[in-house]
CSV table of C-alpha atoms in Angstrom, one decimal:
chain,number,residue,atom,x,y,z
A,1,MET,CA,87.5,114.1,33.0
A,2,PRO,CA,89.9,113.8,30.0
A,3,ILE,CA,93.2,115.6,30.5
A,4,LYS,CA,92.7,117.8,27.5
A,5,ILE,CA,89.5,119.2,29.0
A,6,CYS,CA,91.2,120.0,32.3
A,7,LEU,CA,94.0,121.7,30.4
A,8,SER,CA,91.5,123.7,28.4
A,9,THR,CA,89.8,124.7,31.6
A,10,CYS,CA,93.0,125.9,33.1
A,11,PHE,CA,93.7,127.9,30.0
A,12,CYS,CA,90.3,129.5,30.3
A,13,LEU,CA,90.9,130.4,34.0
A,14,LEU,CA,94.3,132.0,33.2
A,15,THR,CA,92.8,134.1,30.4
A,16,ILE,CA,89.8,135.5,32.1
A,17,SER,CA,91.6,138.6,33.2
A,18,LEU,CA,92.4,139.4,29.5
A,19,PHE,CA,88.7,139.7,28.8
A,20,ALA,CA,87.8,141.7,31.8
A,21,GLN,CA,87.2,144.8,29.7
A,22,ASN,CA,84.1,143.1,28.3
A,23,LEU,CA,82.5,143.2,31.8
A,24,SER,CA,80.8,146.1,33.4
A,25,LYS,CA,82.1,147.6,36.6
A,26,THR,CA,79.2,145.9,38.5
A,27,GLU,CA,80.1,142.6,36.9
A,28,LYS,CA,83.7,142.9,37.9
A,29,ARG,CA,82.6,143.4,41.5
A,30,ILE,CA,80.5,140.2,41.2
A,31,ILE,CA,83.6,138.4,40.0
A,32,ALA,CA,85.7,139.7,42.9
A,33,SER,CA,83.2,138.5,45.4
A,34,ILE,CA,83.2,135.0,43.9
A,35,GLU,CA,87.0,134.9,44.0
A,36,LYS,CA,86.9,136.0,47.7
A,37,ASN,CA,84.4,133.3,48.6
A,38,ASN,CA,85.7,130.4,46.6
A,39,THR,CA,87.5,128.7,49.4
A,40,ASP,CA,84.4,128.9,51.5
A,41,ALA,CA,82.4,127.4,48.6
A,42,ILE,CA,84.6,124.3,48.5
A,43,SER,CA,84.4,123.9,52.2
A,44,PHE,CA,80.7,124.1,52.1
A,45,LEU,CA,80.7,121.5,49.3
A,46,GLU,CA,82.8,119.2,51.5
A,47,LYS,CA,80.3,119.7,54.4
A,48,VAL,CA,77.2,118.8,52.5
A,49,VAL,CA,78.9,115.8,50.7
A,50,ASN,CA,79.8,114.3,54.0
A,51,ILE,CA,76.1,114.2,55.0
A,52,ASN,CA,74.6,111.1,53.4
A,53,SER,CA,71.5,112.0,51.5
A,54,GLY,CA,70.7,108.9,49.5
A,55,THR,CA,67.1,109.3,48.2
A,56,LEU,CA,65.7,106.8,50.6
A,57,ASN,CA,67.5,108.4,53.6
A,58,SER,CA,64.8,111.0,54.3
A,59,ASP,CA,66.5,112.3,57.4
A,60,GLY,CA,69.8,112.8,55.6
A,61,VAL,CA,68.2,114.5,52.6
A,62,LYS,CA,66.4,116.9,55.0
A,63,LYS,CA,69.6,117.5,56.9
A,64,VAL,CA,71.4,118.6,53.8
A,65,GLY,CA,68.3,120.7,52.9
A,66,MET,CA,68.5,122.5,56.3
A,67,VAL,CA,72.2,123.3,55.7
A,68,PHE,CA,71.3,125.0,52.4
A,69,LYS,CA,68.2,126.6,54.0
A,70,ASP,CA,70.3,128.3,56.6
A,71,ALA,CA,72.7,129.6,53.9
A,72,PHE,CA,69.8,131.0,51.8
A,73,ASP,CA,68.3,132.6,54.9
A,74,GLN,CA,71.6,134.4,55.5
A,75,ILE,CA,71.3,136.1,52.1
A,76,ASN,CA,67.7,137.2,52.7
A,77,PHE,CA,65.9,134.5,50.7
A,78,LYS,CA,62.5,133.4,52.0
A,79,THR,CA,62.9,129.7,52.5
A,80,LYS,CA,60.5,126.8,53.1
A,81,TRP,CA,60.8,123.0,53.4
A,82,ILE,CA,57.9,121.2,51.7
A,83,GLU,CA,57.3,117.8,53.2
A,84,MET,CA,56.1,114.8,51.2
A,85,PRO,CA,53.3,112.5,52.4
A,86,ASP,CA,54.6,109.7,54.7
A,87,GLY,CA,53.6,106.9,52.3
A,88,MET,CA,55.8,108.3,49.5
A,89,ASN,CA,59.0,107.5,51.5
A,90,ARG,CA,60.6,110.7,50.3
A,91,ALA,CA,62.0,113.6,52.4
A,92,GLY,CA,60.6,116.7,50.6
A,93,HIS,CA,62.0,119.7,48.8
A,94,LEU,CA,63.7,123.0,49.7
A,95,PHE,CA,62.4,126.2,48.1
A,96,ALA,CA,64.0,129.6,48.5
A,97,GLU,CA,62.9,132.8,46.8
A,98,THR,CA,63.1,136.5,46.5
A,99,SER,CA,60.1,138.6,45.5
A,100,GLY,CA,60.2,141.4,42.9
A,101,GLU,CA,59.2,142.6,39.5
A,102,LYS,CA,62.5,143.3,37.9
A,103,GLY,CA,63.7,141.6,34.8
A,104,LYS,CA,63.2,137.9,33.9
A,105,LYS,CA,61.7,135.7,36.6
A,106,LEU,CA,64.1,132.8,37.2
A,107,LEU,CA,63.7,129.3,38.5
A,108,LEU,CA,67.0,127.7,39.5
A,109,ILE,CA,66.8,123.9,39.8
A,110,GLY,CA,69.0,121.5,41.8
A,111,HIS,CA,68.6,118.4,43.9
A,112,LEU,CA,69.7,117.3,47.4
A,113,ASP,CA,69.6,113.6,47.1
A,114,THR,CA,72.2,111.2,45.7
A,115,VAL,CA,72.3,107.6,44.5
A,116,PHE,CA,74.5,106.6,47.5
A,117,GLU,CA,72.3,105.2,50.3
A,118,GLU,CA,73.3,104.8,54.0
A,119,ASP,CA,74.7,101.3,53.3
A,120,SER,CA,77.0,102.4,50.5
A,121,PRO,CA,80.7,102.2,51.3
A,122,PHE,CA,81.2,105.5,49.4
A,123,GLN,CA,80.4,108.1,52.0
A,124,LYS,CA,83.0,110.8,52.4
A,125,PHE,CA,84.7,113.7,50.5
A,126,LYS,CA,88.4,112.8,50.0
A,127,MET,CA,91.0,114.8,48.0
A,128,VAL,CA,92.7,112.8,45.2
A,129,ASN,CA,95.1,115.6,44.3
A,130,ASP,CA,95.1,119.4,44.6
A,131,SER,CA,92.2,119.8,42.2
A,132,ILE,CA,90.2,116.5,42.2
A,133,ALA,CA,88.1,115.0,45.0
A,134,HIS,CA,86.3,111.8,45.3
A,135,ALA,CA,82.8,112.9,46.5
A,136,PRO,CA,79.6,110.9,46.7
A,137,GLY,CA,77.1,113.2,45.0
A,138,GLY,CA,79.7,116.0,44.7
A,139,ASN,CA,79.4,116.0,41.0
A,140,ASP,CA,75.7,114.9,40.7
A,141,MET,CA,74.8,117.3,42.1
A,142,LYS,CA,75.7,119.0,45.3
A,143,GLY,CA,78.4,120.8,43.4
A,144,GLY,CA,75.8,122.4,41.2
A,145,ASP,CA,73.8,123.4,44.3
A,146,VAL,CA,76.8,125.1,45.7
A,147,ILE,CA,77.3,127.0,42.5
A,148,VAL,CA,73.8,128.3,42.7
A,149,LEU,CA,74.2,129.4,46.3
A,150,TYR,CA,77.5,131.1,45.9
A,151,ALA,CA,76.5,132.8,42.6
A,152,LEU,CA,73.5,134.3,44.4
A,153,LYS,CA,75.6,135.2,47.5
A,154,ALA,CA,77.9,137.2,45.2
A,155,LEU,CA,74.9,139.1,43.8
A,156,HIS,CA,73.4,139.6,47.3
A,157,ASP,CA,76.7,140.9,48.7
A,158,ASN,CA,76.8,143.5,46.0
A,159,GLY,CA,73.1,144.6,46.6
A,160,LEU,CA,72.0,143.3,43.2
A,161,LEU,CA,69.0,141.1,44.1
A,162,LYS,CA,66.7,143.9,45.1
A,163,ASN,CA,63.4,143.7,43.3
A,164,ALA,CA,64.5,140.5,41.5
A,165,GLN,CA,62.2,137.4,41.4
A,166,ILE,CA,64.3,134.3,41.8
A,167,THR,CA,63.2,130.9,43.0
A,168,VAL,CA,65.6,128.2,44.0
A,169,ALA,CA,64.1,124.7,43.9
A,170,PHE,CA,66.2,121.9,45.4
A,171,THR,CA,64.3,118.6,45.2
A,172,GLY,CA,64.9,115.7,47.5
A,173,ASP,CA,64.1,112.8,45.2
A,174,GLU,CA,65.5,113.5,41.7
A,175,GLU,CA,67.5,110.2,41.6
A,176,SER,CA,64.3,108.3,42.3
A,177,THR,CA,61.2,110.4,42.0
A,178,GLY,CA,58.4,109.9,44.5
A,179,LYS,CA,55.1,108.6,43.2
A,180,PRO,CA,52.7,109.9,42.2
A,181,LEU,CA,54.4,112.6,40.2
A,182,THR,CA,51.4,114.8,40.6
A,183,ILE,CA,52.5,115.3,44.2
A,184,SER,CA,56.2,115.0,44.1
A,185,ARG,CA,56.6,117.5,41.2
A,186,ARG,CA,53.5,119.7,41.9
A,187,ASP,CA,55.4,122.5,43.6
A,188,LEU,CA,58.2,122.6,41.0
A,189,ILE,CA,55.7,122.9,38.2
A,190,GLU,CA,53.7,125.6,40.0
A,191,TYR,CA,56.8,127.7,40.5
A,192,ALA,CA,57.7,127.2,36.9
A,193,LYS,CA,54.3,128.6,35.8
A,194,ARG,CA,55.2,131.8,37.7
A,195,SER,CA,58.6,132.0,36.0
A,196,ASP,CA,60.1,133.0,32.6
A,197,ILE,CA,63.2,130.9,32.6
A,198,ALA,CA,64.5,127.8,34.3
A,199,LEU,CA,68.2,127.0,34.7
A,200,GLY,CA,69.2,123.5,35.7
A,201,PHE,CA,72.4,122.8,37.5
A,202,GLU,CA,72.9,119.1,36.9
A,203,THR,CA,76.4,118.0,36.3
A,204,SER,CA,78.2,119.7,33.4
A,205,THR,CA,79.0,117.6,30.3
A,206,GLY,CA,82.0,119.7,29.6
A,207,PHE,CA,83.3,123.2,30.4
A,208,ASN,CA,82.1,124.5,27.0
A,209,TYR,CA,78.8,122.7,26.7
A,210,ALA,CA,75.3,123.3,28.0
A,211,THR,CA,72.0,121.4,27.6
A,212,VAL,CA,69.2,122.8,25.5
A,213,ALA,CA,67.4,119.4,25.2
A,214,ARG,CA,67.1,116.2,27.3
A,215,ARG,CA,65.3,113.1,26.5
A,216,GLY,CA,62.3,111.9,28.6
A,217,ALA,CA,62.2,108.6,30.4
A,218,SER,CA,59.4,106.0,30.6
A,219,GLY,CA,59.1,102.5,32.0
A,220,TRP,CA,57.6,99.5,30.3
A,221,ALA,CA,56.8,96.0,31.4
A,222,VAL,CA,55.8,92.9,29.4
A,223,GLU,CA,54.2,89.8,31.0
A,224,VAL,CA,53.7,86.6,29.0
A,225,GLU,CA,51.7,83.5,29.8
A,226,GLY,CA,52.2,80.2,28.2
A,227,LYS,CA,50.9,76.7,28.6
A,228,ARG,CA,52.7,74.6,31.2
A,229,ALA,CA,53.4,71.1,29.8
A,230,HIS,CA,56.0,68.5,29.2
A,231,SER,CA,58.7,69.8,26.9
A,232,SER,CA,58.2,66.9,24.5
A,233,GLY,CA,55.1,68.6,23.3
A,234,ILE,CA,56.5,72.0,22.6
A,235,PHE,CA,55.5,73.5,19.2
A,236,SER,CA,52.5,71.1,19.0
A,237,ASP,CA,49.0,72.4,18.5
A,238,ARG,CA,48.2,71.2,22.0
A,239,THR,CA,51.1,72.9,23.8
A,240,GLY,CA,52.2,75.8,21.6
A,241,ALA,CA,55.4,77.9,22.0
A,242,GLY,CA,55.7,78.5,25.7
A,243,ALA,CA,56.2,81.8,27.5
A,244,ILE,CA,60.0,82.2,26.9
A,245,PHE,CA,59.8,81.7,23.2
A,246,GLU,CA,57.0,84.3,23.1
A,247,MET,CA,59.0,86.8,25.1
A,248,SER,CA,61.9,86.2,22.8
A,249,ARG,CA,59.8,87.0,19.8
A,250,ILE,CA,58.5,90.2,21.4
A,251,LEU,CA,61.9,91.5,22.3
A,252,HIS,CA,63.4,90.6,18.9
A,253,GLU,CA,60.6,92.4,17.1
A,254,PHE,CA,61.1,95.4,19.4
A,255,TYR,CA,64.7,95.4,18.3
A,256,THR,CA,63.9,95.1,14.6
A,257,ASP,CA,60.7,97.1,14.2
A,258,VAL,CA,60.7,99.8,16.9
A,259,LYS,CA,64.4,100.7,16.9
A,260,GLY,CA,65.5,103.3,14.4
A,261,GLU,CA,64.1,106.8,15.1
A,262,ASP,CA,66.7,109.4,16.0
A,263,LEU,CA,67.1,109.8,19.8
A,264,LEU,CA,64.7,107.0,20.5
A,265,THR,CA,66.1,104.1,22.6
A,266,PHE,CA,64.7,101.4,24.8
A,267,ASN,CA,66.3,98.8,27.0
A,268,PRO,CA,65.1,95.6,28.7
A,269,GLY,CA,66.7,95.8,32.1
A,270,THR,CA,65.5,92.6,33.8
A,271,LEU,CA,64.2,89.4,32.3
A,272,LEU,CA,62.8,86.3,34.2
A,273,GLY,CA,61.1,83.2,32.8
A,274,GLY,CA,60.2,79.7,33.9
A,275,THR,CA,57.5,77.7,35.6
A,276,PHE,CA,57.1,80.1,38.5
A,277,VAL,CA,58.3,83.7,38.5
A,278,ASN,CA,58.4,86.2,41.4
A,279,PHE,CA,59.5,89.8,40.8
A,280,ASP,CA,59.6,92.7,43.3
A,281,ASN,CA,59.2,96.1,41.6
A,282,SER,CA,60.4,98.0,44.6
A,283,THR,CA,63.8,96.3,44.7
A,284,SER,CA,64.1,95.1,41.1
A,285,LYS,CA,64.9,91.7,42.4
A,286,GLY,CA,63.2,88.4,41.6
A,287,ASP,CA,63.6,84.6,41.4
A,288,VAL,CA,62.3,81.8,39.1
A,289,PHE,CA,61.8,78.1,39.2
A,290,GLY,CA,61.7,75.9,36.1
A,291,LYS,CA,63.0,72.7,34.5
A,292,THR,CA,64.5,72.0,31.1
A,293,ASN,CA,61.8,69.3,30.5
A,294,VAL,CA,58.9,71.7,31.3
A,295,VAL,CA,57.5,74.3,29.0
A,296,ALA,CA,57.7,77.7,30.6
A,297,GLN,CA,54.4,79.2,31.6
A,298,LYS,CA,55.5,82.7,32.6
A,299,ALA,CA,58.0,85.3,31.6
A,300,VAL,CA,58.4,88.9,32.6
A,301,VAL,CA,60.6,91.8,31.5
A,302,ARG,CA,61.0,95.3,32.8
A,303,GLY,CA,62.6,98.1,30.7
A,304,GLY,CA,63.1,101.8,30.0
A,305,LEU,CA,62.3,104.0,27.1
A,306,ARG,CA,64.0,107.3,26.2
A,307,PHE,CA,62.5,109.8,23.8
A,308,ILE,CA,62.8,113.4,22.7
A,309,SER,CA,59.1,114.3,22.4
A,310,GLU,CA,55.7,113.0,23.6
A,311,GLU,CA,54.8,112.3,20.0
A,312,GLN,CA,57.9,110.0,19.6
A,313,LYS,CA,57.1,108.3,22.9
A,314,GLU,CA,53.5,107.5,21.8
A,315,ARG,CA,54.6,106.2,18.4
A,316,ALA,CA,57.0,103.8,20.0
A,317,ARG,CA,54.4,102.7,22.5
A,318,GLU,CA,51.8,102.0,19.7
A,319,LYS,CA,54.4,99.9,17.9
A,320,MET,CA,55.2,97.9,21.0
A,321,LYS,CA,51.5,97.3,21.7
A,322,LYS,CA,51.0,95.9,18.2
A,323,ILE,CA,53.9,93.6,18.5
A,324,VAL,CA,52.8,92.3,21.9
A,325,SER,CA,49.3,91.5,20.6
A,326,ASN,CA,50.5,89.2,17.8
A,327,ASN,CA,51.1,86.1,20.0
A,328,LEU,CA,52.6,82.7,19.2
A,329,PRO,CA,50.4,79.7,19.6
A,330,LYS,CA,48.9,79.0,23.1
A,331,THR,CA,50.5,82.2,24.6
A,332,SER,CA,49.2,85.6,25.6
A,333,ALA,CA,51.0,88.8,26.5
A,334,LYS,CA,50.3,92.2,27.8
A,335,ILE,CA,52.4,95.4,28.0
A,336,SER,CA,52.1,98.3,30.5
A,337,PHE,CA,53.8,101.7,30.7
A,338,THR,CA,54.7,104.0,33.5
A,339,ASP,CA,55.6,107.7,32.9
A,340,SER,CA,58.6,109.2,34.7
A,341,TYR,CA,60.3,112.2,33.1
A,342,PRO,CA,58.9,114.1,30.1
A,343,ALA,CA,61.2,115.3,27.4
A,344,MET,CA,62.9,118.7,27.3
A,345,GLN,CA,62.6,119.5,23.6
A,346,PRO,CA,65.0,121.8,21.8
A,347,THR,CA,63.2,125.1,21.3
A,348,GLU,CA,64.1,128.5,20.0
A,349,GLY,CA,63.7,129.9,23.5
A,350,ASN,CA,66.2,127.4,24.8
A,351,THR,CA,68.7,128.2,22.0
A,352,ALA,CA,68.3,131.9,22.8
A,353,LEU,CA,69.2,131.2,26.4
A,354,LEU,CA,72.3,129.3,25.2
A,355,ASN,CA,73.3,132.4,23.2
A,356,VAL,CA,73.1,134.6,26.3
A,357,LEU,CA,75.2,132.1,28.2
A,358,ASN,CA,77.7,132.0,25.3
A,359,ASP,CA,78.0,135.7,25.4
A,360,VAL,CA,78.7,135.6,29.1
A,361,SER,CA,81.3,132.9,28.7
A,362,LEU,CA,83.1,134.8,25.9
A,363,ASP,CA,83.1,138.0,28.0
A,364,LEU,CA,84.7,136.1,30.8
A,365,GLY,CA,87.3,134.7,28.5
A,366,GLN,CA,86.0,131.2,29.0
A,367,GLY,CA,85.4,130.3,25.4
A,368,GLU,CA,82.4,129.4,23.3
A,369,VAL,CA,79.5,127.3,24.8
A,370,LEU,CA,77.9,124.8,22.5
A,371,ALA,CA,74.7,122.7,22.8
A,372,TYR,CA,75.3,119.2,24.0
A,373,ASP,CA,74.0,116.1,22.2
A,374,PRO,CA,70.6,115.3,23.9
A,375,GLY,CA,71.1,111.6,23.1
A,376,ARG,CA,74.0,111.5,25.6
A,377,ARG,CA,72.0,113.1,28.5
A,378,GLY,CA,69.7,111.4,30.9
A,379,ALA,CA,66.4,112.8,32.3
A,380,ALA,CA,66.4,115.5,34.9
A,381,ASP,CA,64.0,117.7,36.9
A,382,VAL,CA,64.2,120.5,34.4
A,383,SER,CA,62.2,118.3,32.0
A,384,PHE,CA,59.1,118.7,34.2
A,385,VAL,CA,59.1,122.4,33.6
A,386,ALA,CA,60.2,122.6,30.0
A,387,GLU,CA,56.6,122.8,28.9
A,388,TYR,CA,56.1,126.1,30.7
A,389,VAL,CA,59.4,128.1,30.4
A,390,ASP,CA,62.5,128.4,28.4
A,391,CYS,CA,65.2,126.1,29.8
A,392,LEU,CA,68.9,125.6,30.0
A,393,ASP,CA,70.6,122.8,31.9
A,394,GLY,CA,74.0,121.2,32.6
A,395,LEU,CA,75.3,124.3,34.4
A,396,GLY,CA,76.7,122.5,37.4
A,397,THR,CA,80.1,121.2,38.3
A,398,MET,CA,82.5,119.2,36.2
A,399,GLY,CA,83.7,115.7,37.3
A,400,SER,CA,83.6,112.1,36.4
A,401,GLY,CA,82.1,108.8,37.4
A,402,ALA,CA,78.7,110.0,38.5
A,403,HIS,CA,76.5,107.3,40.1
A,404,THR,CA,79.6,105.1,40.7
A,405,PRO,CA,82.0,104.7,43.7
A,406,GLU,CA,84.5,106.5,41.6
A,407,GLU,CA,82.6,109.8,41.4
A,408,THR,CA,84.8,112.8,41.4
A,409,VAL,CA,84.3,116.6,41.3
A,410,ASN,CA,86.8,119.0,39.7
A,411,LEU,CA,87.3,121.7,42.3
A,412,ASN,CA,89.4,123.9,39.9
A,413,THR,CA,86.3,124.6,37.8
A,414,ILE,CA,83.9,125.7,40.6
A,415,GLU,CA,85.1,129.3,40.7
A,416,ALA,CA,84.9,129.8,36.9
A,417,LEU,CA,81.5,128.1,36.6
A,418,THR,CA,80.1,130.2,39.6
A,419,LYS,CA,81.3,133.3,37.8
A,420,ARG,CA,79.5,132.2,34.6
A,421,THR,CA,76.3,131.5,36.6
A,422,ALA,CA,76.4,134.8,38.5
A,423,ILE,CA,76.9,136.9,35.5
A,424,LEU,CA,74.2,135.0,33.6
A,425,ILE,CA,71.7,135.5,36.4
A,426,TYR,CA,72.7,139.2,36.7
A,427,ARG,CA,72.1,139.9,33.0
A,428,LEU,CA,68.8,137.9,33.0
A,429,ILE,CA,67.3,139.8,36.0
A,430,ASN,CA,68.2,143.0,34.2
A,431,THR,CA,66.5,142.0,31.0
A,432,LYS,CA,62.9,142.9,30.3
């Protein structure tokens, strides 16, 4: 994180006591419990980081899930592990809940998996200095999971969860969702339908930001066929343009005619063209054969599309379909789409939640909390439930380098962010 953010964070931590008068006696007891347990929270984070839970390492994901399951059992949550079908190659999800009728019904969302598989050289928690640790998945997002656990532990230790309805959902495949989504996200959506509010604990974008909107994610693929012939005949009525020129036309027109809407982006991630093309969707690897004196007969591209609403997604897809259908001579092309994450649109309800969080932060002396730019956030599990409940995300740990071997987690912020989370939950479960 930039130094100025760390300094700002330190200032917030030092000034919390000055604002204690804005907290009730009960809230002050919550804060004291979090301060008492903070060393244990960091040790717990180190423990779960040191268990590899790359998405495809089903045993590792479940092992991390069982560590959290035991911890939630100890604070009287009813826990269950939901297995995914064998063919999905995904471990499953951990759900923990309390049953009650008091206040808002909350769904707290995290994930157990990371992008670092068993063959990654980046495997262990290691201190860089007294406040920063290199930690695979520590920032994205085991740190957020720990914040959830220790915020709820503080509430439990003070007898404040009686008659509250809170569900914790830690998925095991957020970094690479199992397909079909109707199975892998079925339980998350079902619990959302029973809830009033969803809070997501993906990595924080800054100590004084939270997420009221996230863009959705969709995949797209274009396949082009041309006429294989000697290159001396290219552009003739007999041979036409060839597959690579046709693919170039399509991508250029995507760039010129589809690009432009606010918060809409699309990216061609892989491109292959030649006489023969092989591409493996499961590994995103491929190979080609071709010669400079042979007109290419095939080209393929795979890409992603980001959007802020279903309407925007569909507008972009229609434009792309029209471009793909207007082929150069002696070529044909087809486009296909795959849905992944829906959009979490900015709503009045989400903004109202941000206002509650902002009040909590101000009462803690942690400063104002603002809405983060959705164009700078990726997709997340909270997006699957945004259709059903008011949502807020980005409540997890701070750090840097997520999804890279340089990922860090800022340990100095965990206590403050856990306090913010615990007070937020306490106020929501005491609101009609």
